[in-house]
Coordinates of C-alpha atoms and ligand atoms in Angstrom, one line a residue:
M20 CA 63.1 -182.3 85.4
L21 CA 65.5 -180.6 82.9
T22 CA 66.7 -177.2 84.2
E23 CA 69.6 -174.9 83.6
I24 CA 72.5 -175.3 86.0
N25 CA 75.2 -172.7 86.2
F26 CA 78.6 -174.2 87.2
D27 CA 80.8 -171.3 88.2
G28 CA 84.6 -171.6 88.4
L29 CA 85.8 -170.6 91.8
V30 CA 88.7 -168.2 91.5
G31 CA 91.9 -169.9 92.5
P32 CA 94.4 -168.8 95.1
S33 CA 97.0 -168.0 92.4
H34 CA 94.9 -165.4 90.6
N35 CA 97.2 -162.9 89.1
Y36 CA 97.8 -160.3 86.4
A37 CA 100.6 -161.7 84.2
G38 CA 99.2 -160.3 80.9
L39 CA 99.1 -163.6 79.2
S40 CA 96.2 -163.3 76.8
L41 CA 97.0 -161.5 73.5
G42 CA 93.8 -159.9 72.1
N43 CA 92.2 -159.7 75.6
L44 CA 92.5 -155.9 76.2
A45 CA 91.8 -156.1 80.0
S46 CA 94.5 -158.7 80.5
A47 CA 97.1 -156.5 78.6
R48 CA 96.0 -153.3 80.4
N49 CA 96.3 -154.8 83.9
F50 CA 99.6 -156.6 83.3
G51 CA 101.9 -156.2 86.2
K52 CA 99.3 -154.9 88.7
P53 CA 98.9 -156.6 92.1
S54 CA 95.9 -159.0 92.2
A55 CA 93.6 -159.8 95.1
P56 CA 92.9 -163.5 95.0
R57 CA 90.9 -163.6 98.2
A58 CA 88.6 -160.7 97.2
A59 CA 88.3 -162.2 93.7
A60 CA 87.1 -165.5 95.0
L61 CA 84.7 -163.8 97.4
Q62 CA 83.3 -161.6 94.6
G63 CA 82.6 -164.8 92.6
L64 CA 81.0 -166.6 95.5
A65 CA 78.7 -163.6 96.2
K66 CA 77.4 -163.9 92.6
M67 CA 76.9 -167.6 93.1
R68 CA 75.0 -167.0 96.3
A69 CA 72.9 -164.3 94.8
N70 CA 71.9 -166.5 91.8
W71 CA 71.1 -169.4 94.2
E72 CA 68.9 -167.0 96.2
R73 CA 67.2 -166.0 93.0
G74 CA 66.0 -169.6 92.7
L75 CA 68.6 -170.7 90.1
V76 CA 70.4 -174.1 90.4
Q77 CA 74.1 -173.4 91.2
G78 CA 77.1 -175.6 90.7
L79 CA 80.8 -175.2 91.2
F80 CA 84.0 -176.2 89.4
L81 CA 87.2 -176.2 91.5
P82 CA 90.2 -174.2 90.8
H83 CA 93.0 -176.3 89.3
C84 CA 96.1 -177.3 91.2
R85 CA 98.7 -174.6 90.7
P86 CA 101.5 -174.5 90.1
D87 CA 101.0 -177.1 87.4
E88 CA 104.2 -179.1 88.0
A89 CA 103.1 -182.0 85.9
W90 CA 102.9 -179.7 82.8
L91 CA 106.3 -178.3 83.6
R92 CA 107.6 -181.8 83.9
Q93 CA 106.3 -182.5 80.3
L94 CA 108.4 -179.5 79.3
G95 CA 111.5 -180.9 81.0
T96 CA 111.6 -178.4 83.8
T97 CA 110.3 -177.5 87.3
M98 CA 109.1 -174.3 89.0
H99 CA 112.5 -173.8 90.5
E100 CA 114.3 -174.0 87.1
A101 CA 111.6 -172.6 84.7
S102 CA 111.8 -169.1 83.1
P103 CA 109.6 -166.4 84.7
A104 CA 107.3 -166.7 81.6
L105 CA 106.8 -170.4 82.0
R106 CA 106.3 -170.0 85.7
A107 CA 103.5 -167.5 85.1
N108 CA 101.9 -169.9 82.7
A109 CA 102.1 -172.7 85.2
M110 CA 100.6 -170.5 87.9
S111 CA 97.6 -169.2 85.9
A112 CA 94.2 -169.3 87.6
S113 CA 92.5 -169.0 84.2
A114 CA 90.4 -172.2 84.8
M115 CA 88.0 -169.9 86.8
W116 CA 86.5 -168.9 83.4
A117 CA 84.3 -172.0 83.2
A118 CA 82.6 -170.8 80.0
N119 CA 85.8 -172.1 78.4
A120 CA 85.7 -175.5 80.1
A121 CA 83.5 -177.3 77.6
T122 CA 80.8 -177.1 75.0
V123 CA 77.5 -178.5 76.2
S124 CA 74.6 -179.9 74.1
P125 CA 71.6 -180.8 76.3
G126 CA 69.7 -184.0 75.8
P127 CA 66.8 -182.6 73.8
D128 CA 69.3 -181.6 71.0
T129 CA 71.3 -184.9 70.7
V130 CA 70.7 -188.1 68.7
D131 CA 70.9 -190.3 71.8
G132 CA 69.0 -188.0 74.2
R133 CA 72.0 -187.6 76.5
C134 CA 73.6 -184.4 77.4
H135 CA 77.0 -184.2 75.6
L136 CA 80.0 -182.3 76.9
T137 CA 83.3 -181.8 75.0
V138 CA 86.1 -180.4 77.1
A139 CA 87.8 -177.5 75.3
N140 CA 91.4 -177.8 74.2
L141 CA 92.2 -174.1 74.6
V142 CA 95.3 -174.6 72.5
T143 CA 95.7 -171.0 71.3
M144 CA 97.0 -169.6 74.6
P145 CA 99.8 -171.5 76.4
H146 CA 98.6 -170.7 79.9
R147 CA 95.2 -172.2 79.0
S148 CA 96.4 -175.1 77.0
H149 CA 97.1 -177.2 80.1
E150 CA 93.7 -176.7 81.7
W151 CA 91.9 -179.5 79.8
R152 CA 93.3 -182.5 81.8
E153 CA 91.9 -181.4 85.1
T154 CA 88.8 -180.0 83.5
L155 CA 88.2 -183.4 82.0
A156 CA 88.7 -185.1 85.4
Q157 CA 86.2 -182.8 87.0
V158 CA 83.7 -183.1 84.3
Q159 CA 84.0 -186.9 84.3
L160 CA 83.3 -186.9 88.0
A161 CA 80.4 -184.4 88.0
F162 CA 78.7 -186.0 85.0
A163 CA 79.6 -189.6 85.7
D164 CA 76.1 -190.8 85.1
S165 CA 76.5 -192.3 81.7
A166 CA 72.8 -193.0 81.2
H167 CA 72.3 -189.2 81.1
F168 CA 75.7 -187.7 80.1
A169 CA 78.4 -188.4 77.5
V170 CA 81.8 -186.7 78.2
H171 CA 84.2 -186.2 75.3
A172 CA 87.9 -185.5 75.5
P173 CA 89.2 -182.4 73.7
I174 CA 89.4 -182.0 70.0
P175 CA 93.0 -182.6 68.9
A176 CA 95.3 -179.7 68.1
P177 CA 95.7 -177.7 65.9
F178 CA 92.0 -177.0 65.8
G179 CA 91.4 -174.3 68.4
D180 CA 88.3 -174.9 70.6
E181 CA 87.4 -172.5 73.5
G182 CA 84.2 -174.2 74.6
A183 CA 80.8 -172.6 75.4
A184 CA 82.2 -169.0 75.0
N185 CA 81.6 -169.5 71.3
H186 CA 78.4 -171.5 71.4
M187 CA 74.8 -170.3 71.9
R188 CA 71.7 -172.4 72.3
L189 CA 68.3 -171.0 71.4
A190 CA 65.1 -173.0 72.2
A191 CA 61.4 -172.3 73.0
A192 CA 62.3 -173.4 76.6
H193 CA 65.4 -175.1 78.2
W194 CA 63.8 -178.5 78.0
A195 CA 62.7 -178.2 74.3
P196 CA 64.8 -179.2 71.3
G197 CA 67.2 -176.3 70.6
V198 CA 69.0 -174.6 67.7
E199 CA 72.8 -174.6 68.5
V200 CA 74.9 -171.8 67.1
F201 CA 78.7 -172.3 66.8
V202 CA 80.6 -169.1 66.3
Y203 CA 84.0 -169.3 64.9
G204 CA 86.7 -166.7 64.1
E205 CA 88.8 -166.4 61.0
A206 CA 89.8 -163.7 58.6
A207 CA 87.3 -163.3 55.7
K208 CA 88.7 -163.9 52.3
G209 CA 90.7 -161.0 50.9
E210 CA 90.7 -159.2 54.3
T211 CA 93.8 -158.4 56.3
A212 CA 94.0 -160.7 59.3
S213 CA 93.1 -159.1 62.7
P214 CA 96.1 -158.3 64.9
F215 CA 94.7 -160.7 67.4
P216 CA 94.3 -164.5 67.1
A217 CA 90.9 -166.1 66.3
R218 CA 90.8 -168.7 69.0
Q219 CA 87.8 -170.7 67.8
H220 CA 88.3 -172.7 64.5
R221 CA 85.4 -173.8 62.4
E222 CA 86.8 -177.3 62.1
A223 CA 86.8 -177.7 65.9
S224 CA 83.1 -176.5 66.1
E225 CA 82.1 -178.9 63.3
A226 CA 83.8 -181.8 65.1
V227 CA 82.0 -180.9 68.4
A228 CA 78.7 -180.9 66.6
R229 CA 79.4 -184.3 65.0
L230 CA 80.5 -185.8 68.3
H231 CA 77.4 -184.5 70.1
G232 CA 75.1 -186.1 67.4
L233 CA 73.4 -182.8 66.6
D234 CA 70.8 -182.6 63.9
P235 CA 72.3 -180.6 61.0
A236 CA 68.9 -179.0 60.5
R237 CA 69.1 -177.4 63.9
T238 CA 72.8 -176.5 63.9
V239 CA 74.2 -173.2 62.7
F240 CA 77.9 -172.2 62.1
A241 CA 78.3 -168.4 62.1
Q242 CA 81.5 -166.4 61.6
Q243 CA 82.4 -163.8 64.2
S244 CA 83.0 -160.4 62.7
P245 CA 86.7 -159.7 62.3
E246 CA 85.9 -156.2 63.4
A247 CA 84.7 -157.5 66.8
I248 CA 87.8 -159.6 67.3
A249 CA 90.0 -156.6 66.4
A250 CA 88.0 -154.5 69.0
G251 CA 88.9 -157.1 71.7
A252 CA 86.0 -159.6 71.5
F253 CA 88.4 -162.6 71.8
H254 CA 85.3 -164.8 72.4
N255 CA 81.8 -164.4 71.0
D256 CA 80.4 -164.2 74.5
V257 CA 81.9 -160.7 74.7
V258 CA 79.5 -159.5 72.1
A259 CA 76.4 -161.8 72.2
V260 CA 74.5 -164.0 74.6
A261 CA 71.5 -166.3 74.1
N262 CA 69.0 -167.8 76.5
E263 CA 65.8 -169.7 75.6
R264 CA 64.2 -167.8 72.8
V265 CA 66.2 -164.5 73.3
L266 CA 69.3 -163.6 71.4
F267 CA 70.9 -160.5 72.9
T268 CA 73.6 -159.2 70.5
H269 CA 75.7 -156.3 69.4
E270 CA 75.0 -155.2 65.8
L271 CA 78.6 -155.8 64.8
A272 CA 79.0 -159.3 66.5
F273 CA 78.7 -161.4 63.3
A274 CA 80.3 -161.3 59.9
D275 CA 77.0 -161.9 58.1
R276 CA 74.4 -160.5 60.5
E277 CA 71.4 -160.5 58.2
G278 CA 72.2 -164.1 56.9
L279 CA 72.5 -165.4 60.5
Y280 CA 69.3 -163.7 61.7
A281 CA 67.3 -165.1 58.7
E282 CA 68.7 -168.6 59.3
L283 CA 67.7 -168.4 63.0
R284 CA 64.2 -167.1 62.2
A285 CA 63.7 -170.0 59.8
K286 CA 64.9 -172.6 62.3
L287 CA 63.2 -171.1 65.4
P288 CA 60.3 -168.9 64.4
E289 CA 59.6 -167.8 68.0
I290 CA 63.1 -166.3 68.4
E291 CA 63.4 -162.7 69.8
I292 CA 66.5 -160.9 68.5
V293 CA 67.4 -158.0 70.8
E294 CA 70.1 -156.1 68.8
V295 CA 72.0 -153.2 70.3
P296 CA 73.0 -150.8 67.5
A297 CA 76.5 -149.5 67.3
S298 CA 75.0 -146.0 67.3
A299 CA 73.8 -146.6 70.8
V300 CA 76.7 -148.6 72.2
S301 CA 80.0 -148.6 70.4
L302 CA 82.0 -151.9 70.1
A303 CA 84.6 -150.3 72.4
D304 CA 82.0 -149.6 75.1
A305 CA 80.5 -153.1 74.7
V306 CA 84.0 -154.7 75.2
S307 CA 85.0 -152.5 78.1
S308 CA 81.7 -152.8 79.9
Y309 CA 81.1 -156.5 79.1
L310 CA 77.4 -155.7 78.5
F311 CA 77.0 -158.9 76.6
N312 CA 79.1 -161.0 79.0
A313 CA 76.1 -160.8 81.3
Q314 CA 74.4 -164.0 82.4
L315 CA 71.0 -164.0 80.6
V316 CA 68.9 -166.2 82.8
T317 CA 65.2 -167.2 83.2
L318 CA 64.0 -166.6 86.7
P319 CA 61.6 -169.0 88.4
S320 CA 58.8 -166.5 87.5
G321 CA 59.6 -167.1 83.8
E322 CA 61.0 -163.6 83.3
A323 CA 64.4 -163.0 81.8
A324 CA 67.1 -161.2 83.8
L325 CA 70.6 -160.0 83.1
V326 CA 73.3 -160.6 85.7
L327 CA 75.8 -157.8 84.9
P328 CA 79.2 -156.6 86.0
G329 CA 79.5 -153.2 87.8
E330 CA 81.4 -151.9 84.7
A331 CA 78.1 -152.1 82.7
K332 CA 76.4 -149.7 85.2
G333 CA 79.5 -147.5 85.1
T334 CA 79.3 -147.0 81.3
P335 CA 76.7 -144.4 80.5
S336 CA 75.8 -145.5 76.9
V337 CA 75.3 -149.1 78.2
W338 CA 73.3 -148.3 81.3
N339 CA 71.1 -145.8 79.3
W340 CA 70.4 -148.5 76.7
L341 CA 69.5 -151.1 79.4
E342 CA 67.2 -148.8 81.4
A343 CA 65.4 -147.8 78.2
H344 CA 65.0 -151.5 77.3
V345 CA 63.5 -152.5 80.6
A346 CA 61.3 -149.4 80.7
G347 CA 60.1 -150.1 77.2
N348 CA 58.9 -153.6 78.1
G349 CA 61.7 -155.4 76.2
P350 CA 62.1 -159.2 76.7
I351 CA 64.8 -158.6 79.5
R352 CA 62.8 -157.6 82.6
H353 CA 65.4 -157.4 85.4
L354 CA 69.0 -156.1 85.8
F355 CA 71.2 -157.4 88.6
V356 CA 74.6 -155.8 89.0
H357 CA 77.6 -157.5 90.7
D358 CA 81.1 -156.4 91.6
L359 CA 83.4 -158.8 89.8
R360 CA 86.2 -156.3 89.2
E361 CA 89.1 -158.8 90.0
S362 CA 87.9 -161.2 87.3
M363 CA 86.9 -158.4 84.9
A364 CA 90.5 -157.0 85.1
N365 CA 91.6 -160.2 83.3
G366 CA 88.8 -160.0 80.8
G367 CA 86.3 -162.4 82.6
G368 CA 82.7 -161.2 83.2
P369 CA 79.7 -162.9 84.8
A370 CA 79.1 -165.1 81.8
C371 CA 82.8 -166.2 81.5
L372 CA 82.7 -167.4 85.1
R373 CA 80.0 -170.0 84.4
L374 CA 79.3 -173.1 82.3
R375 CA 75.6 -173.7 81.6
V376 CA 74.4 -177.3 81.6
V377 CA 70.7 -178.1 81.0
A378 CA 70.2 -181.3 82.9
D379 CA 68.3 -182.8 85.8
P380 CA 70.2 -181.8 89.0
E381 CA 69.4 -185.3 90.4
H382 CA 71.8 -186.8 87.8
V383 CA 74.7 -184.6 88.7
D384 CA 77.3 -185.6 91.4
P385 CA 76.0 -183.5 94.4
R386 CA 79.5 -182.6 95.4
F387 CA 79.6 -180.2 92.5
L388 CA 76.3 -178.5 93.5
L389 CA 76.0 -175.6 95.9
G390 CA 73.6 -174.5 98.6
S391 CA 73.8 -171.8 101.3
A392 CA 75.7 -173.8 103.9
K393 CA 78.3 -175.0 101.4
I394 CA 78.8 -171.5 100.1
D395 CA 79.3 -170.3 103.8
A396 CA 82.0 -173.0 104.3
I397 CA 83.8 -172.2 101.1
E398 CA 83.8 -168.5 101.9
A399 CA 85.3 -169.2 105.3
L400 CA 88.1 -171.3 103.7
V401 CA 88.8 -168.6 101.2
R402 CA 89.1 -166.0 104.0
E403 CA 91.5 -168.3 105.8
C404 CA 93.7 -169.7 102.9
W405 CA 93.5 -167.5 99.8
P406 CA 96.4 -165.0 99.5
E407 CA 95.3 -161.4 100.0
T408 CA 97.4 -160.1 97.2
I409 CA 99.9 -161.4 94.6
A410 CA 102.4 -159.2 92.7
V411 CA 103.8 -160.6 89.5
D412 CA 107.2 -161.1 91.1
D413 CA 105.6 -163.2 93.8
L414 CA 105.0 -165.9 91.1
S415 CA 108.6 -166.9 91.7
S416 CA 108.1 -167.4 95.4
P417 CA 108.2 -171.0 96.7
A418 CA 106.2 -169.9 99.7
L419 CA 103.3 -168.8 97.4
W420 CA 103.5 -172.0 95.4
R421 CA 103.1 -174.0 98.7
D422 CA 100.3 -171.8 99.9
C423 CA 98.4 -172.3 96.7
V424 CA 98.8 -176.1 96.8
I425 CA 97.6 -176.2 100.5
A426 CA 94.6 -173.9 99.8
R427 CA 93.4 -176.2 97.0
A428 CA 94.0 -179.3 99.0
R429 CA 91.9 -177.9 101.8
L430 CA 89.1 -177.1 99.3
C431 CA 89.2 -180.7 97.9
E432 CA 88.9 -182.0 101.5
L433 CA 86.0 -179.6 102.3
L434 CA 84.0 -180.7 99.2
D435 CA 84.8 -184.4 99.8
L436 CA 86.7 -184.4 96.4
R437 CA 90.0 -185.7 97.6
E438 CA 90.5 -187.8 94.5
L439 CA 91.0 -184.5 92.6
D440 CA 93.9 -183.7 94.9
Q441 CA 95.7 -186.9 94.3
Q442 CA 95.9 -187.1 90.5
G443 CA 99.1 -185.1 90.2
F444 CA 97.9 -182.7 87.4
Ligands
LIG25 O1 91.1 -166.5 78.0 N1 91.8 -164.3 80.6 C1 90.9 -165.2 79.9 C2 89.4 -164.6 80.0 C3 88.4 -165.6 79.5 C4 87.1 -165.0 79.4 N2 86.2 -166.0 79.0 C5 85.1 -165.8 78.2 N3 85.0 -164.8 77.4 N4 84.2 -166.7 78.2 C6 91.3 -165.4 78.5 O2 91.7 -164.5 77.8 C7 93.9 -163.7 81.6 C8 95.3 -164.1 81.4 C9 96.3 -163.4 82.3 O3 96.8 -162.4 81.9 O4 96.6 -164.0 83.4 C10 93.0 -164.7 80.9 O5 93.4 -165.8 80.6

């Protein structure tokens, strides 16, 4: 039975605000503030539990081993000797944003009928560029069943690939053949480049589509609007989200909105495009509230629901639009709000925290799937081992480095994934 599984990245014990992501306004705004890794992980786990209780299948990716001494070794240094900037990069907990782990094409879309996953190279940001090795190791374990999954190593540099955050799948139902939309960023000809980097390159998206064996007739490449990138939409999933036949998008998300909508209508006649006009919600409000970084999910009843961050409820233009949509019998029928402020303060909303994989859960390594008892056990471990707070200066503390390594080792042991603790990432 093919179903959608949401694999959430657990927030790691080194979660901090080092301001590492140019173009991510929240990351820049919160630079230097103390973080709360324990609260952050508990907020994420509460969302996972709630989605599981809603009847959705819930999976987990582990935080990566931090500090990443292996990466520093490649750079000829160690945590003791590295500059504060390199230390912060080696301590980043950014792997929590699992939407950037990989791009996923479910079996009904691919030439060999297997679900294909390409791990993202994340080459644009130094602190994210070393995630791929451990992500690849986890993905290879979770989806080891090669009769049903094909796992691809990252696209080589310099072609930037940020994974599912720039990829949308539309289909009559999860199990039906879908139309896959790859959204890339680049300055339009003749336009001044945005002050912020476009992290997803078209060449990378085209390579992923080829590797996955997608049918060109059901594959779309769309340019993100430079205006959205300049407004802080460093990934497409900050301004648009798709689920089954619904595309939920801001009016200014795409460079050629009319052209894209026409192409999608031609390829999937049953599509429902729910567009929020800039006159109702400005790009600035969309970016600060993360309205579109909601999880758009299909509940067991068949109804569509949005899993939103608290900031969406706290932004009057956004909440007014949502309430009117639900009252007016729009395709989205339910709104669930979660406090994810620790992740949000680094630019990561509900949708950033999860990677969607349409597959049969029976084919996934069960160590990566969650139920209530396992969530209880992880919560207890987080309360015991995750630091309560980290100030940016603490990133230079050997005691913190040791605590982070121990916390993650305990998690690997709890989940019976000791092999991930021994690979020396
Ligand atoms: O890559 N933030 C992440 C947020 C990623 C959100 N993901 C999606 N939109 N799918 C990023 O910018 C914060 C970095 C820091 O300052 O520590 C950070 O990496």
